[in-house]
CSV table of C-alpha atoms in Angstrom, one decimal:
chain,number,residue,atom,x,y,z
A,1,MET,CA,52.6,65.3,-210.5
A,2,GLU,CA,55.5,63.6,-208.3
A,3,TYR,CA,53.8,62.1,-204.9
A,4,PRO,CA,55.4,63.1,-201.7
A,5,LYS,CA,55.7,60.4,-199.2
A,6,ILE,CA,53.0,60.5,-196.8
A,7,THR,CA,53.4,58.5,-193.4
A,8,ILE,CA,50.3,57.7,-191.6
A,9,VAL,CA,50.9,56.2,-187.5
A,10,THR,CA,48.2,54.2,-186.0
A,11,PRO,CA,48.2,53.6,-182.4
A,12,VAL,CA,46.3,50.6,-181.4
A,13,PHE,CA,45.4,48.6,-177.8
A,14,ASN,CA,42.3,45.9,-178.4
A,15,GLN,CA,40.4,47.5,-181.0
A,16,VAL,CA,39.2,44.2,-182.7
A,17,ASN,CA,35.9,45.7,-183.5
A,18,TYR,CA,37.5,48.9,-185.5
A,19,ILE,CA,40.9,48.1,-186.9
A,20,GLU,CA,40.4,46.2,-190.2
A,21,ARG,CA,38.1,49.4,-191.4
A,22,THR,CA,40.9,51.7,-190.0
A,23,ILE,CA,43.6,50.1,-191.7
A,24,ASN,CA,41.3,49.4,-195.0
A,25,SER,CA,40.7,53.3,-195.0
A,26,VAL,CA,44.5,54.0,-195.3
A,27,VAL,CA,45.7,51.2,-197.5
A,28,SER,CA,42.3,51.2,-199.8
A,29,GLN,CA,43.5,54.8,-200.9
A,30,LYS,CA,46.1,53.0,-203.2
A,31,TYR,CA,48.4,56.3,-202.9
A,32,PRO,CA,51.7,55.1,-204.6
A,33,ASN,CA,54.2,56.7,-201.8
A,34,LEU,CA,52.7,55.5,-198.5
A,35,GLU,CA,54.4,54.6,-195.4
A,36,TYR,CA,52.2,52.7,-192.8
A,37,ILE,CA,53.2,52.2,-189.4
A,38,ILE,CA,51.0,50.8,-186.8
A,39,ILE,CA,52.2,50.4,-183.2
A,40,ASP,CA,50.2,47.7,-181.0
A,41,GLY,CA,50.4,47.7,-177.3
A,42,GLY,CA,49.6,44.1,-176.7
A,43,SER,CA,46.7,43.5,-177.6
A,44,THR,CA,45.1,40.3,-176.7
A,45,ASP,CA,41.8,40.4,-178.1
A,46,GLY,CA,42.5,39.4,-181.9
A,47,THR,CA,43.7,42.8,-183.6
A,48,LEU,CA,47.1,41.7,-184.0
A,49,GLU,CA,45.8,39.1,-186.0
A,50,ILE,CA,43.7,41.2,-188.2
A,51,ILE,CA,46.7,43.7,-188.7
A,52,LYS,CA,48.7,40.8,-190.0
A,53,LYS,CA,46.2,39.9,-192.7
A,54,PHE,CA,47.3,43.3,-194.2
A,55,GLY,CA,50.7,41.8,-194.9
A,56,SER,CA,53.3,44.1,-197.0
A,57,LYS,CA,50.3,46.6,-197.3
A,58,ILE,CA,51.6,48.1,-193.7
A,59,THR,CA,55.2,49.0,-194.1
A,60,LYS,CA,56.0,48.4,-190.0
A,61,VAL,CA,54.4,46.9,-187.2
A,62,ILE,CA,55.4,47.0,-183.7
A,63,SER,CA,53.7,45.0,-181.1
A,64,GLU,CA,54.9,45.3,-177.1
A,65,PRO,CA,53.6,46.5,-174.1
A,66,ASP,CA,53.9,50.6,-173.5
A,67,GLN,CA,52.5,53.2,-171.2
A,68,GLY,CA,49.9,54.3,-173.4
A,69,MET,CA,48.6,55.8,-176.9
A,70,TYR,CA,50.5,59.0,-177.0
A,71,TYR,CA,54.1,56.5,-175.6
A,72,ALA,CA,53.0,54.2,-178.9
A,73,LEU,CA,52.2,57.1,-181.3
A,74,GLU,CA,55.8,59.3,-180.4
A,75,LYS,CA,57.3,55.7,-180.8
A,76,GLY,CA,55.7,55.5,-184.3
A,77,LEU,CA,56.7,59.2,-185.3
A,78,LYS,CA,60.0,58.7,-184.5
A,79,ASN,CA,60.1,55.7,-186.7
A,80,CYS,CA,58.7,57.5,-189.8
A,81,SER,CA,60.2,58.7,-192.8
A,82,GLY,CA,57.8,60.5,-195.0
A,83,GLU,CA,57.9,64.3,-196.1
A,84,ILE,CA,54.0,64.9,-194.9
A,85,ILE,CA,53.2,62.9,-191.3
A,86,ALA,CA,49.5,62.3,-190.0
A,87,TRP,CA,48.2,60.0,-187.5
A,88,LEU,CA,44.9,57.8,-187.3
A,89,ASN,CA,43.5,56.3,-184.3
A,90,ALA,CA,42.6,52.7,-184.3
A,91,ASP,CA,38.7,53.4,-184.5
A,92,ASP,CA,38.9,56.4,-187.2
A,93,LEU,CA,38.5,57.0,-190.6
A,94,TYR,CA,40.0,58.1,-193.8
A,95,HIS,CA,37.9,59.9,-196.8
A,96,TYR,CA,38.1,57.9,-200.0
A,97,ASN,CA,41.1,59.4,-202.0
A,98,SER,CA,41.9,62.2,-199.3
A,99,PHE,CA,45.8,61.7,-199.9
A,100,PHE,CA,45.8,62.9,-203.3
A,101,ILE,CA,43.8,66.3,-202.3
A,102,VAL,CA,46.6,66.2,-199.6
A,103,ALA,CA,49.4,65.5,-201.7
A,104,GLU,CA,48.2,68.2,-204.5
A,105,ILE,CA,47.9,71.0,-201.7
A,106,PHE,CA,51.2,70.3,-200.3
A,107,GLN,CA,53.0,70.4,-203.8
A,108,ARG,CA,51.4,73.1,-205.0
A,109,TYR,CA,51.8,75.3,-202.1
A,110,THR,CA,55.4,75.0,-200.5
A,111,GLU,CA,54.7,77.3,-197.9
A,112,ILE,CA,51.9,75.3,-196.1
A,113,GLU,CA,53.4,73.1,-193.3
A,114,PHE,CA,50.1,72.6,-191.2
A,115,LEU,CA,46.7,71.4,-193.1
A,116,MET,CA,43.6,70.3,-192.1
A,117,GLY,CA,40.7,69.3,-193.7
A,118,GLN,CA,36.5,69.8,-193.1
A,119,PRO,CA,35.9,67.9,-190.1
A,120,THR,CA,33.8,65.2,-190.3
A,121,THR,CA,32.3,62.8,-187.9
A,122,PHE,CA,31.7,58.6,-188.4
A,123,ASP,CA,29.2,56.5,-186.7
A,124,GLU,CA,29.6,52.8,-185.7
A,125,ASN,CA,28.6,51.7,-189.1
A,126,ASP,CA,30.9,54.1,-190.9
A,127,ARG,CA,28.5,56.6,-192.1
A,128,CYS,CA,29.6,60.0,-192.3
A,129,ILE,CA,26.7,61.5,-190.2
A,130,TYR,CA,28.2,65.0,-189.6
A,131,VAL,CA,30.3,67.7,-191.5
A,132,GLY,CA,31.3,70.5,-189.5
A,133,GLU,CA,31.7,74.3,-190.0
A,134,LEU,CA,34.5,75.2,-192.2
A,135,ARG,CA,36.3,78.4,-190.8
A,136,SER,CA,39.5,79.7,-190.5
A,137,TRP,CA,41.8,79.1,-187.5
A,138,SER,CA,44.4,81.0,-186.1
A,139,LYS,CA,46.5,81.4,-182.7
A,140,TYR,CA,44.8,84.3,-181.7
A,141,ASP,CA,41.5,82.3,-181.6
A,142,PHE,CA,42.2,81.3,-178.1
A,143,TYR,CA,41.6,84.9,-176.5
A,144,ILE,CA,38.4,85.1,-177.8
A,145,ASP,CA,36.4,82.1,-175.7
A,146,GLU,CA,36.6,80.1,-178.7
A,147,THR,CA,38.4,77.2,-177.2
A,148,ASN,CA,35.5,74.9,-177.8
A,149,TRP,CA,36.4,74.5,-181.1
A,150,VAL,CA,39.4,72.4,-181.6
A,151,ILE,CA,41.6,71.4,-184.4
A,152,GLN,CA,40.3,67.7,-185.6
A,153,GLN,CA,43.1,65.5,-185.7
A,154,GLU,CA,41.9,63.1,-187.9
A,155,SER,CA,41.6,65.3,-191.0
A,156,THR,CA,45.0,67.0,-189.9
A,157,PHE,CA,48.5,67.0,-191.8
A,158,TRP,CA,51.9,68.7,-191.6
A,159,ARG,CA,55.7,68.6,-193.2
A,160,ARG,CA,58.4,66.4,-191.5
A,161,SER,CA,59.9,70.2,-190.9
A,162,LEU,CA,57.2,71.6,-188.7
A,163,TRP,CA,57.3,68.3,-186.8
A,164,GLU,CA,61.5,68.9,-186.4
A,165,ARG,CA,61.0,72.3,-185.5
A,166,SER,CA,58.5,71.5,-182.7
A,167,GLY,CA,61.1,69.3,-180.9
A,168,GLU,CA,59.5,66.0,-182.2
A,169,TYR,CA,57.8,64.7,-179.3
A,170,LEU,CA,54.6,64.2,-177.8
A,171,ASN,CA,53.8,65.7,-174.1
A,172,LYS,CA,52.9,62.5,-172.8
A,173,ASP,CA,51.8,64.3,-169.3
A,174,TYR,CA,48.2,64.7,-171.1
A,175,LYS,CA,46.0,61.7,-171.1
A,176,LEU,CA,43.4,63.2,-174.3
A,177,ALA,CA,45.0,66.4,-175.2
A,178,ALA,CA,48.3,65.8,-176.4
A,179,ASP,CA,47.3,66.1,-179.9
A,180,CYS,CA,46.2,70.3,-178.9
A,181,GLU,CA,49.6,70.7,-177.2
A,182,LEU,CA,51.3,69.5,-180.2
A,183,TRP,CA,49.0,72.0,-182.2
A,184,THR,CA,50.3,75.0,-179.7
A,185,ARG,CA,53.9,74.2,-180.2
A,186,PHE,CA,52.9,74.1,-184.2
A,187,LEU,CA,50.9,77.3,-184.1
A,188,ILE,CA,53.1,79.3,-180.9
A,189,ASP,CA,56.8,77.7,-181.0
A,190,CYS,CA,56.8,77.3,-184.4
A,191,ASN,CA,54.9,80.5,-185.7
A,192,ALA,CA,53.1,78.3,-188.3
A,193,LYS,CA,49.8,78.7,-189.8
A,194,LEU,CA,47.0,76.3,-190.1
A,195,TYR,CA,45.2,76.3,-193.4
A,196,MET,CA,42.0,74.8,-193.8
A,197,THR,CA,40.5,73.4,-197.1
A,198,ASN,CA,36.4,72.3,-197.5
A,199,ALA,CA,37.8,68.8,-198.8
A,200,LEU,CA,36.9,66.2,-196.4
A,201,ILE,CA,39.9,64.3,-195.4
A,202,GLY,CA,39.6,62.2,-192.2
A,203,GLY,CA,37.1,61.8,-189.9
A,204,PHE,CA,36.8,61.2,-185.9
A,205,ARG,CA,34.4,57.9,-185.1
A,206,LYS,CA,31.7,58.8,-182.3
A,207,ARG,CA,30.8,55.6,-180.4
A,208,GLU,CA,30.1,54.4,-177.1
A,209,ASN,CA,33.0,53.6,-174.2
A,210,GLN,CA,35.4,55.7,-176.0
A,211,LEU,CA,38.3,57.6,-174.1
A,212,SER,CA,37.6,60.7,-175.5
A,213,SER,CA,34.3,60.7,-174.3
A,214,ASN,CA,35.4,62.3,-170.9
A,215,ARG,CA,34.8,65.7,-172.0
A,216,GLU,CA,35.7,67.2,-168.4
A,217,LEU,CA,39.2,65.9,-168.4
A,218,TYR,CA,39.7,66.7,-172.1
A,219,ASP,CA,38.3,70.5,-171.5
A,220,ASN,CA,40.6,70.7,-168.2
A,221,GLU,CA,43.7,69.5,-170.1
A,222,VAL,CA,43.0,72.0,-172.8
A,223,LYS,CA,42.4,74.9,-170.3
A,224,ASN,CA,46.1,73.9,-168.9
A,225,ILE,CA,47.5,73.6,-172.3
A,226,TYR,CA,46.4,77.1,-173.2
A,227,ASN,CA,47.3,78.7,-169.8
A,228,ASN,CA,50.9,77.4,-170.1
A,229,ALA,CA,51.6,77.1,-173.9
A,230,ILE,CA,50.2,80.2,-175.3
A,231,LYS,CA,49.3,83.1,-172.7
A,232,SER,CA,53.0,83.7,-171.6
A,233,LYS,CA,54.1,84.0,-175.4
A,234,ILE,CA,51.0,86.2,-177.1
A,235,ASP,CA,51.9,90.2,-178.3
A,236,ILE,CA,50.4,92.7,-176.0
A,237,LYS,CA,49.3,94.6,-178.5
A,238,ILE,CA,47.5,92.2,-180.3
A,239,LEU,CA,45.7,91.0,-177.1
A,240,GLY,CA,44.4,94.9,-176.6
A,241,LYS,CA,43.0,94.6,-180.1
A,242,ILE,CA,41.5,91.7,-179.5
A,243,ALA,CA,39.8,93.0,-176.8
A,244,PHE,CA,38.3,95.5,-178.6
A,245,TYR,CA,37.3,93.3,-180.9
A,246,LYS,CA,35.3,90.9,-178.5
A,247,LYS,CA,33.8,93.9,-177.0
A,248,TYR,CA,32.1,94.8,-180.3
A,249,LEU,CA,32.0,92.0,-182.9
A,250,ILE,CA,31.7,88.8,-180.8
A,251,LYS,CA,28.9,90.4,-178.6
A,252,ILE,CA,27.7,91.5,-181.9
A,253,PRO,CA,28.1,89.0,-184.5
A,254,VAL,CA,26.4,90.8,-187.5
A,255,LEU,CA,29.3,93.5,-187.4
A,256,ARG,CA,31.7,90.7,-188.5
A,257,PHE,CA,30.0,90.7,-192.0
A,258,ILE,CA,29.8,94.9,-192.4
A,259,PHE,CA,32.9,96.4,-194.0
A,260,PRO,CA,35.5,97.2,-193.2
A,261,TRP,CA,34.9,95.4,-189.9
A,262,ASN,CA,35.4,92.2,-191.2
A,263,GLU,CA,38.4,92.9,-193.4
A,264,ASN,CA,40.1,93.9,-190.5
A,265,TYR,CA,39.1,91.3,-188.2
A,266,SER,CA,40.9,88.8,-190.6
A,267,LYS,CA,43.6,90.8,-190.8
A,268,LEU,CA,43.9,91.1,-187.2
A,269,PHE,CA,43.9,87.3,-186.9
A,270,ASN,CA,46.1,86.7,-189.8
A,271,TYR,CA,44.3,84.0,-191.3
A,272,PRO,CA,45.5,82.2,-194.6
A,273,PRO,CA,43.6,81.6,-197.0
A,274,ILE,CA,41.0,78.7,-197.0
A,275,ILE,CA,41.8,76.1,-200.2
A,276,LYS,CA,38.9,75.2,-202.1
A,277,TYR,CA,38.5,73.2,-205.4
A,278,ASP,CA,38.3,75.1,-208.4
A,279,PHE,CA,35.8,73.5,-210.9
A,280,LYS,CA,37.2,75.8,-213.9
A,281,GLN,CA,41.1,74.9,-213.7
A,282,LYS,CA,40.4,71.4,-211.8
A,283,LYS,CA,42.6,72.3,-208.8
A,284,PHE,CA,42.8,72.8,-205.2
A,285,LEU,CA,43.7,77.0,-205.1
A,286,THR,CA,44.0,79.6,-202.4
A,287,ASN,CA,42.8,82.0,-205.2
A,288,TYR,CA,39.9,79.9,-206.6
A,289,SER,CA,37.1,81.4,-208.7
A,290,LYS,CA,34.2,82.0,-206.4
A,291,HIS,CA,31.7,82.5,-209.5
A,292,ASN,CA,33.0,78.6,-210.4
A,293,GLN,CA,31.6,77.1,-206.8
A,294,ARG,CA,27.7,78.1,-207.6
A,295,ASN,CA,27.2,74.5,-208.3
A,296,LEU,CA,28.2,73.7,-204.8
């Protein structure tokens, strides 16, 4: 296959304890068409010295004072040239060979613009300690009080065309949840579908004293995003149907699995198919053969 160019952007400021492992998780993929951009906010703890050790394995390094992570990230995204784009924060990790999975899926399915792998969590020793639920995701899920489930940025990739349609910016009014605001623009303004795959792509590192541990601030920002970006644009008829399903299906979850309730539920939320690996055909497919999954 021809490998589409993948751009990864890492914003960093004083992460000397983690940055080397993060960079290694990118460059050790040995993906043949990779653009890797690191935006350093003027680190003073040895971070920049570690970055320089990787030399030409990193496509571009910009080191200068900035106003925070999302300012740095936007700077990196505006300097990228990849067909497929993602970002990885300076303490998180990609799973081995995940770029090849992403490339295969985007190449096979040209209609896919927005992709997320199964959510995972690493600990401070790089161990994958948690694999989250694999579920479909739609913009309408915001209306059944499932906003506590968020799109995992570390395992999310998107096409450049979607980034361009979204306006090519991050809303820097948000200190923790600008990624969530970007996803809502993808889903609502650009009418994109989020495809899920059961493959392990990237993971969030859970550690002490991290900015994202301020859950109250994050939740308040997310609530504000939902109120401002989504509720003003949702179809009233869809809201009425969702209210009906919320009354019966959400309060009585077993009904979700009873035909035709489950089928109608999925159609209402307009879920795209989940992409899974078919062992017989040795490919990631949207129409994978379920009987070939019995060895999982």
